[in-house]
Amino acid sequence: MPRARLCSRWGGRVLPLLLAYICYLLLGATIFQLLEKQAESQSRDRFQFEKLRFLENYTCLDQQAVEQFVQVIMEAWVKGVNPKGNSTNPSNWDFGSSFFFAGTVVTTIGYGNLAPSTEAGQVFCVFYALVGIPLNVVFLNHLGTGLRAHLTMLERWEDQPRRSQLLQTLGLALFLALGTLLILILPPMIFSHVEGWSFSEGFYFAFITLSTIGFGDYVVGTDPSKHYLSVYRSLAAIWILLGLAWLALVLPLGPLLLHRRSQLWLLGRGLGLKEGGAPETDGLPRPQKTPISA
């Protein structure tokens, strides 16, 4: 009987969550279809029109020759070779670009615009990811734990005066604001300036990267018409690692900041004290300290 009750409770929690998850996926699929399908159709029609016009202008070519040339372009693109420009395009496998690629592997971003094409490179990539991904997780966890260790005073937050509580909350909010500025605001501005993107495109790239979604529609340092610094992509890889570490710290601190703010609001309204004067913590009164007489 208790087992059946436990299964019933588990099903009562999981089934609504599963239903909400499926509905969320269906909603996303519907909205993406409405937003993107027409643009895709227009792009496809334009491409077909350009192919027909190309054949009309160059009558010495036939449909099969054009299709073969398009196939060559697609294969080059899949292997990371930008078909625009000429043979002087920067290499995708110089040290800076290779460092950037290694970072996208261990962080599981995987933009998809570049991948090893040799058999040896593919085999090495598998074993490199098998070791590198857990190492990256451990590194980010330890880095986040180390940063949180400097905020241990927040654990004794309720024992401190109201003024100190307010200053700590403001300091934490300032820390989150500065981190947001240095990780999510300034880098998109720099990427937008260097790559010729709008700020919204730069911010979109930053979020898609740091969330490890990595669509690959925007990638830094890939425009053959631009001359990048040799360390540009390496610096971008370092920004990715720092951004992921900052997120590992911020995600637990965000709810903590909201919790502290709500407690300050309750204290300000006089609702956080019981009749005896002891502040409540998580619904339980804190024990009052007995003064030691001399």
Short mmCIF file of C-alpha atoms in Angstrom, two decimals:
data_model
loop_
_atom_site.label_atom_id
_atom_site.label_comp_id
_atom_site.label_asym_id
_atom_site.label_seq_id
_atom_site.Cartn_x
_atom_site.Cartn_y
_atom_site.Cartn_z
CA MET A 1 0.00 0.00 0.00
CA PRO A 2 2.73 2.56 0.88
CA ARG A 3 4.54 1.60 -2.34
CA ALA A 4 1.42 2.28 -4.40
CA ARG A 5 1.00 5.62 -2.64
CA LEU A 6 4.64 6.50 -3.38
CA CYS A 7 4.19 5.62 -7.07
CA SER A 8 1.03 7.69 -7.16
CA ARG A 9 2.81 10.71 -5.68
CA TRP A 10 5.73 10.28 -8.09
CA GLY A 11 3.36 10.03 -11.04
CA GLY A 12 1.45 13.06 -9.80
CA ARG A 13 4.67 15.11 -9.96
CA VAL A 14 6.30 13.70 -13.07
CA LEU A 15 3.29 13.63 -15.38
CA PRO A 16 2.47 17.36 -15.09
CA LEU A 17 6.16 18.16 -15.57
CA LEU A 18 6.32 15.90 -18.63
CA LEU A 19 3.16 17.48 -20.03
CA ALA A 20 4.56 20.99 -19.46
CA TYR A 21 7.85 19.96 -21.10
CA ILE A 22 6.10 18.60 -24.20
CA CYS A 23 3.85 21.65 -24.44
CA TYR A 24 6.89 23.92 -24.18
CA LEU A 25 8.59 22.05 -27.03
CA LEU A 26 5.45 22.24 -29.15
CA LEU A 27 5.11 25.96 -28.46
CA GLY A 28 8.74 26.56 -29.43
CA ALA A 29 8.39 24.52 -32.62
CA THR A 30 5.27 26.48 -33.62
CA ILE A 31 6.82 29.89 -33.00
CA PHE A 32 10.09 29.02 -34.74
CA GLN A 33 8.14 27.76 -37.74
CA LEU A 34 6.11 30.97 -37.93
CA LEU A 35 9.20 33.15 -37.63
CA GLU A 36 11.66 31.31 -39.86
CA LYS A 37 9.83 29.33 -42.54
CA GLN A 38 9.01 32.29 -44.77
CA ALA A 39 12.58 33.60 -44.65
CA GLU A 40 13.88 30.15 -45.54
CA SER A 41 11.53 29.95 -48.51
CA GLN A 42 12.63 33.36 -49.74
CA SER A 43 16.29 32.40 -49.41
CA ARG A 44 15.72 29.14 -51.31
CA ASP A 45 13.87 30.95 -54.13
CA ARG A 46 16.63 33.54 -54.39
CA PHE A 47 19.29 30.85 -54.62
CA GLN A 48 17.42 29.02 -57.38
CA PHE A 49 16.93 32.31 -59.24
CA GLU A 50 20.63 33.13 -59.03
CA LYS A 51 21.54 29.68 -60.39
CA LEU A 52 19.19 30.10 -63.35
CA ARG A 53 20.50 33.59 -64.08
CA PHE A 54 24.06 32.27 -63.88
CA LEU A 55 23.24 29.59 -66.47
CA GLU A 56 21.60 32.17 -68.74
CA ASN A 57 24.66 34.43 -68.62
CA TYR A 58 27.14 31.60 -69.13
CA THR A 59 25.59 29.39 -71.78
CA CYS A 60 28.73 27.25 -72.03
CA LEU A 61 27.78 25.67 -68.71
CA ASP A 62 24.98 23.23 -68.14
CA GLN A 63 22.89 22.38 -65.10
CA GLN A 64 25.07 19.42 -64.11
CA ALA A 65 28.27 21.51 -64.15
CA VAL A 66 26.71 24.11 -61.89
CA GLU A 67 25.43 21.46 -59.49
CA GLN A 68 28.90 19.92 -59.28
CA PHE A 69 30.40 23.33 -58.50
CA VAL A 70 27.79 23.92 -55.80
CA GLN A 71 28.65 20.51 -54.34
CA VAL A 72 32.32 21.48 -54.19
CA ILE A 73 31.38 24.70 -52.37
CA MET A 74 29.27 22.79 -49.84
CA GLU A 75 32.02 20.26 -49.15
CA ALA A 76 34.52 23.08 -48.63
CA TRP A 77 32.14 24.81 -46.22
CA VAL A 78 31.60 21.62 -44.22
CA LYS A 79 35.38 21.24 -43.85
CA GLY A 80 35.68 24.79 -42.56
CA VAL A 81 36.95 26.42 -45.76
CA ASN A 82 35.20 29.70 -46.46
CA PRO A 83 34.38 29.75 -50.20
CA LYS A 84 34.51 33.56 -50.28
CA GLY A 85 37.77 35.29 -51.02
CA ASN A 86 40.82 33.42 -52.30
CA SER A 87 43.61 31.14 -51.10
CA THR A 88 44.99 33.89 -48.86
CA ASN A 89 42.12 33.41 -46.40
CA PRO A 90 43.40 32.86 -42.85
CA SER A 91 43.86 29.25 -41.80
CA ASN A 92 41.29 27.61 -39.55
CA TRP A 93 44.03 25.51 -37.98
CA ASP A 94 46.69 27.99 -36.92
CA PHE A 95 47.47 27.90 -33.20
CA GLY A 96 44.94 30.57 -32.21
CA SER A 97 42.11 28.95 -34.15
CA SER A 98 43.09 25.48 -32.92
CA PHE A 99 43.06 26.76 -29.34
CA PHE A 100 39.61 28.23 -29.94
CA PHE A 101 38.41 24.92 -31.40
CA ALA A 102 39.79 22.97 -28.43
CA GLY A 103 37.86 25.28 -26.12
CA THR A 104 34.62 24.68 -28.01
CA VAL A 105 35.16 20.93 -27.70
CA VAL A 106 35.73 20.72 -23.93
CA THR A 107 32.95 23.24 -23.22
CA THR A 108 30.55 21.25 -25.48
CA ILE A 109 29.67 24.40 -27.46
CA GLY A 110 30.44 22.81 -30.82
CA TYR A 111 29.57 25.58 -33.28
CA GLY A 112 29.55 23.14 -36.18
CA ASN A 113 31.35 25.44 -38.61
CA LEU A 114 34.62 23.56 -38.15
CA ALA A 115 35.48 19.93 -37.46
CA PRO A 116 38.48 17.65 -38.00
CA SER A 117 38.43 16.09 -41.46
CA THR A 118 41.28 13.59 -41.12
CA GLU A 119 40.69 10.18 -39.56
CA ALA A 120 43.50 10.73 -37.06
CA GLY A 121 42.04 14.12 -36.10
CA GLN A 122 38.56 12.65 -35.60
CA VAL A 123 39.87 9.81 -33.40
CA PHE A 124 41.94 12.23 -31.33
CA CYS A 125 38.93 14.54 -30.98
CA VAL A 126 36.88 11.70 -29.46
CA PHE A 127 39.47 10.86 -26.79
CA TYR A 128 40.29 14.53 -26.23
CA ALA A 129 36.60 15.24 -25.52
CA LEU A 130 36.27 12.17 -23.26
CA VAL A 131 38.95 13.57 -20.97
CA GLY A 132 38.45 17.28 -21.58
CA ILE A 133 34.69 17.54 -20.92
CA PRO A 134 34.84 16.04 -17.37
CA LEU A 135 37.98 18.12 -16.71
CA ASN A 136 36.13 21.26 -17.78
CA VAL A 137 33.18 20.42 -15.51
CA VAL A 138 35.48 19.81 -12.53
CA PHE A 139 37.42 23.01 -13.25
CA LEU A 140 34.30 25.17 -13.45
CA ASN A 141 32.82 23.59 -10.31
CA HIS A 142 36.00 24.15 -8.31
CA LEU A 143 36.39 27.67 -9.62
CA GLY A 144 32.80 28.50 -8.70
CA THR A 145 33.27 26.92 -5.27
CA GLY A 146 36.46 28.90 -4.72
CA LEU A 147 34.75 32.16 -5.60
CA ARG A 148 31.79 31.36 -3.38
CA ALA A 149 34.21 30.68 -0.52
CA HIS A 150 34.89 34.42 -0.41
CA LEU A 151 31.19 34.98 0.23
CA THR A 152 30.88 32.69 3.28
CA MET A 153 29.86 35.68 5.36
CA LEU A 154 26.47 35.41 3.69
CA GLU A 155 25.90 32.18 5.62
CA ARG A 156 25.95 34.23 8.84
CA TRP A 157 23.85 36.95 7.28
CA GLU A 158 21.04 36.76 9.86
CA ASP A 159 23.47 37.26 12.76
CA GLN A 160 24.63 40.64 11.49
CA PRO A 161 23.14 44.10 12.00
CA ARG A 162 20.56 45.45 9.59
CA ARG A 163 23.02 47.95 8.15
CA SER A 164 25.57 45.24 7.46
CA GLN A 165 22.88 43.11 5.83
CA LEU A 166 21.94 45.97 3.53
CA LEU A 167 25.57 46.67 2.58
CA GLN A 168 26.22 43.00 1.83
CA THR A 169 23.12 42.77 -0.34
CA LEU A 170 24.11 45.92 -2.23
CA GLY A 171 27.65 44.58 -2.63
CA LEU A 172 26.37 41.31 -4.01
CA ALA A 173 24.08 43.15 -6.43
CA LEU A 174 27.02 45.34 -7.52
CA PHE A 175 29.15 42.23 -8.06
CA LEU A 176 26.48 40.66 -10.25
CA ALA A 177 26.03 43.91 -12.20
CA LEU A 178 29.78 44.30 -12.84
CA GLY A 179 30.05 40.67 -13.87
CA THR A 180 27.18 41.11 -16.28
CA LEU A 181 28.86 44.20 -17.72
CA LEU A 182 32.25 42.50 -18.17
CA ILE A 183 30.89 39.18 -19.47
CA LEU A 184 27.64 39.94 -21.32
CA ILE A 185 27.80 43.64 -22.27
CA LEU A 186 31.35 44.70 -23.14
CA PRO A 187 32.37 41.56 -25.11
CA PRO A 188 29.35 41.82 -27.47
CA MET A 189 30.27 45.46 -28.05
CA ILE A 190 33.83 44.44 -28.95
CA PHE A 191 32.66 41.56 -31.16
CA SER A 192 30.18 43.87 -32.89
CA HIS A 193 32.92 46.40 -33.63
CA VAL A 194 35.45 43.83 -34.89
CA GLU A 195 33.04 41.63 -36.84
CA GLY A 196 30.77 44.37 -38.17
CA TRP A 197 27.71 43.02 -36.35
CA SER A 198 24.97 44.97 -34.65
CA PHE A 199 24.98 44.94 -30.86
CA SER A 200 21.95 42.65 -30.81
CA GLU A 201 23.83 40.17 -33.01
CA GLY A 202 26.86 40.38 -30.74
CA PHE A 203 24.73 39.86 -27.65
CA TYR A 204 22.97 36.96 -29.35
CA PHE A 205 26.35 35.37 -30.13
CA ALA A 206 27.53 35.86 -26.54
CA PHE A 207 24.43 34.28 -25.03
CA ILE A 208 24.31 31.37 -27.48
CA THR A 209 27.99 30.73 -26.78
CA LEU A 210 27.95 30.94 -22.99
CA SER A 211 24.78 28.86 -22.80
CA THR A 212 26.76 26.22 -24.80
CA ILE A 213 23.97 26.05 -27.40
CA GLY A 214 26.41 27.00 -30.16
CA PHE A 215 24.34 27.18 -33.34
CA GLY A 216 27.34 28.26 -35.40
CA ASP A 217 25.47 30.92 -37.37
CA TYR A 218 27.71 33.55 -35.76
CA VAL A 219 31.35 32.69 -35.02
CA VAL A 220 34.16 35.15 -34.37
CA GLY A 221 37.21 35.37 -36.60
CA THR A 222 35.79 33.70 -39.72
CA ASP A 223 35.25 36.63 -42.12
CA PRO A 224 37.90 36.37 -44.90
CA SER A 225 37.56 40.06 -45.72
CA LYS A 226 38.84 41.11 -42.28
CA HIS A 227 42.33 41.08 -40.84
CA TYR A 228 42.21 39.79 -37.27
CA LEU A 229 44.86 39.92 -34.60
CA SER A 230 46.66 36.59 -34.23
CA VAL A 231 45.46 36.29 -30.61
CA TYR A 232 41.87 37.34 -31.32
CA ARG A 233 40.32 33.87 -31.29
CA SER A 234 42.51 32.78 -28.37
CA LEU A 235 41.21 35.72 -26.35
CA ALA A 236 37.67 34.75 -27.36
CA ALA A 237 38.31 31.23 -26.03
CA ILE A 238 39.57 32.65 -22.72
CA TRP A 239 36.45 34.85 -22.53
CA ILE A 240 34.32 31.72 -22.99
CA LEU A 241 36.04 29.95 -20.08
CA LEU A 242 35.76 33.00 -17.81
CA GLY A 243 32.13 33.48 -18.81
CA LEU A 244 31.24 29.88 -18.02
CA ALA A 245 33.01 30.14 -14.66
CA TRP A 246 31.12 33.36 -13.89
CA LEU A 247 27.83 31.69 -14.74
CA ALA A 248 28.74 28.75 -12.47
CA LEU A 249 29.06 31.30 -9.67
CA VAL A 250 26.09 33.48 -10.56
CA LEU A 251 23.46 30.78 -10.98
CA PRO A 252 23.47 29.90 -7.24
CA LEU A 253 23.91 33.54 -6.18
CA GLY A 254 20.93 34.85 -8.11
CA PRO A 255 18.33 33.05 -5.96
CA LEU A 256 20.36 33.92 -2.86
CA LEU A 257 20.19 37.63 -3.73
CA LEU A 258 16.43 37.44 -4.24
CA HIS A 259 16.06 35.61 -0.93
CA ARG A 260 18.11 38.24 0.92
CA ARG A 261 16.16 41.05 -0.73
CA SER A 262 12.85 39.50 0.33
CA GLN A 263 14.13 39.14 3.90
CA LEU A 264 15.17 42.80 3.97
CA TRP A 265 11.74 43.76 2.68
CA LEU A 266 10.05 41.71 5.41
CA LEU A 267 12.32 43.16 8.07
CA GLY A 268 11.57 46.63 6.80
CA ARG A 269 7.84 46.00 7.23
CA GLY A 270 8.36 44.44 10.64
CA LEU A 271 7.15 41.04 9.44
CA GLY A 272 10.38 39.16 9.92
CA LEU A 273 10.27 39.21 13.72
CA LYS A 274 8.34 37.08 16.08
CA GLU A 275 7.00 38.35 19.33
CA GLY A 276 10.21 37.48 21.16
CA GLY A 277 12.25 39.54 18.72
CA ALA A 278 14.10 36.66 17.09
CA PRO A 279 14.25 36.83 13.30
CA GLU A 280 12.82 33.93 11.36
CA THR A 281 14.98 31.87 9.03
CA ASP A 282 13.37 29.46 6.60
CA GLY A 283 10.22 29.42 8.66
CA LEU A 284 12.01 28.46 11.94
CA PRO A 285 12.83 30.92 14.76
CA ARG A 286 16.51 31.26 15.53
CA PRO A 287 17.41 30.39 19.16
CA GLN A 288 17.96 33.43 21.33
CA LYS A 289 21.41 33.84 22.82
CA THR A 290 21.60 33.91 26.61
CA PRO A 291 23.86 36.69 27.86
CA ILE A 292 26.74 35.58 30.06
CA SER A 293 26.77 37.44 33.35
CA ALA A 294 30.06 38.48 34.86
#
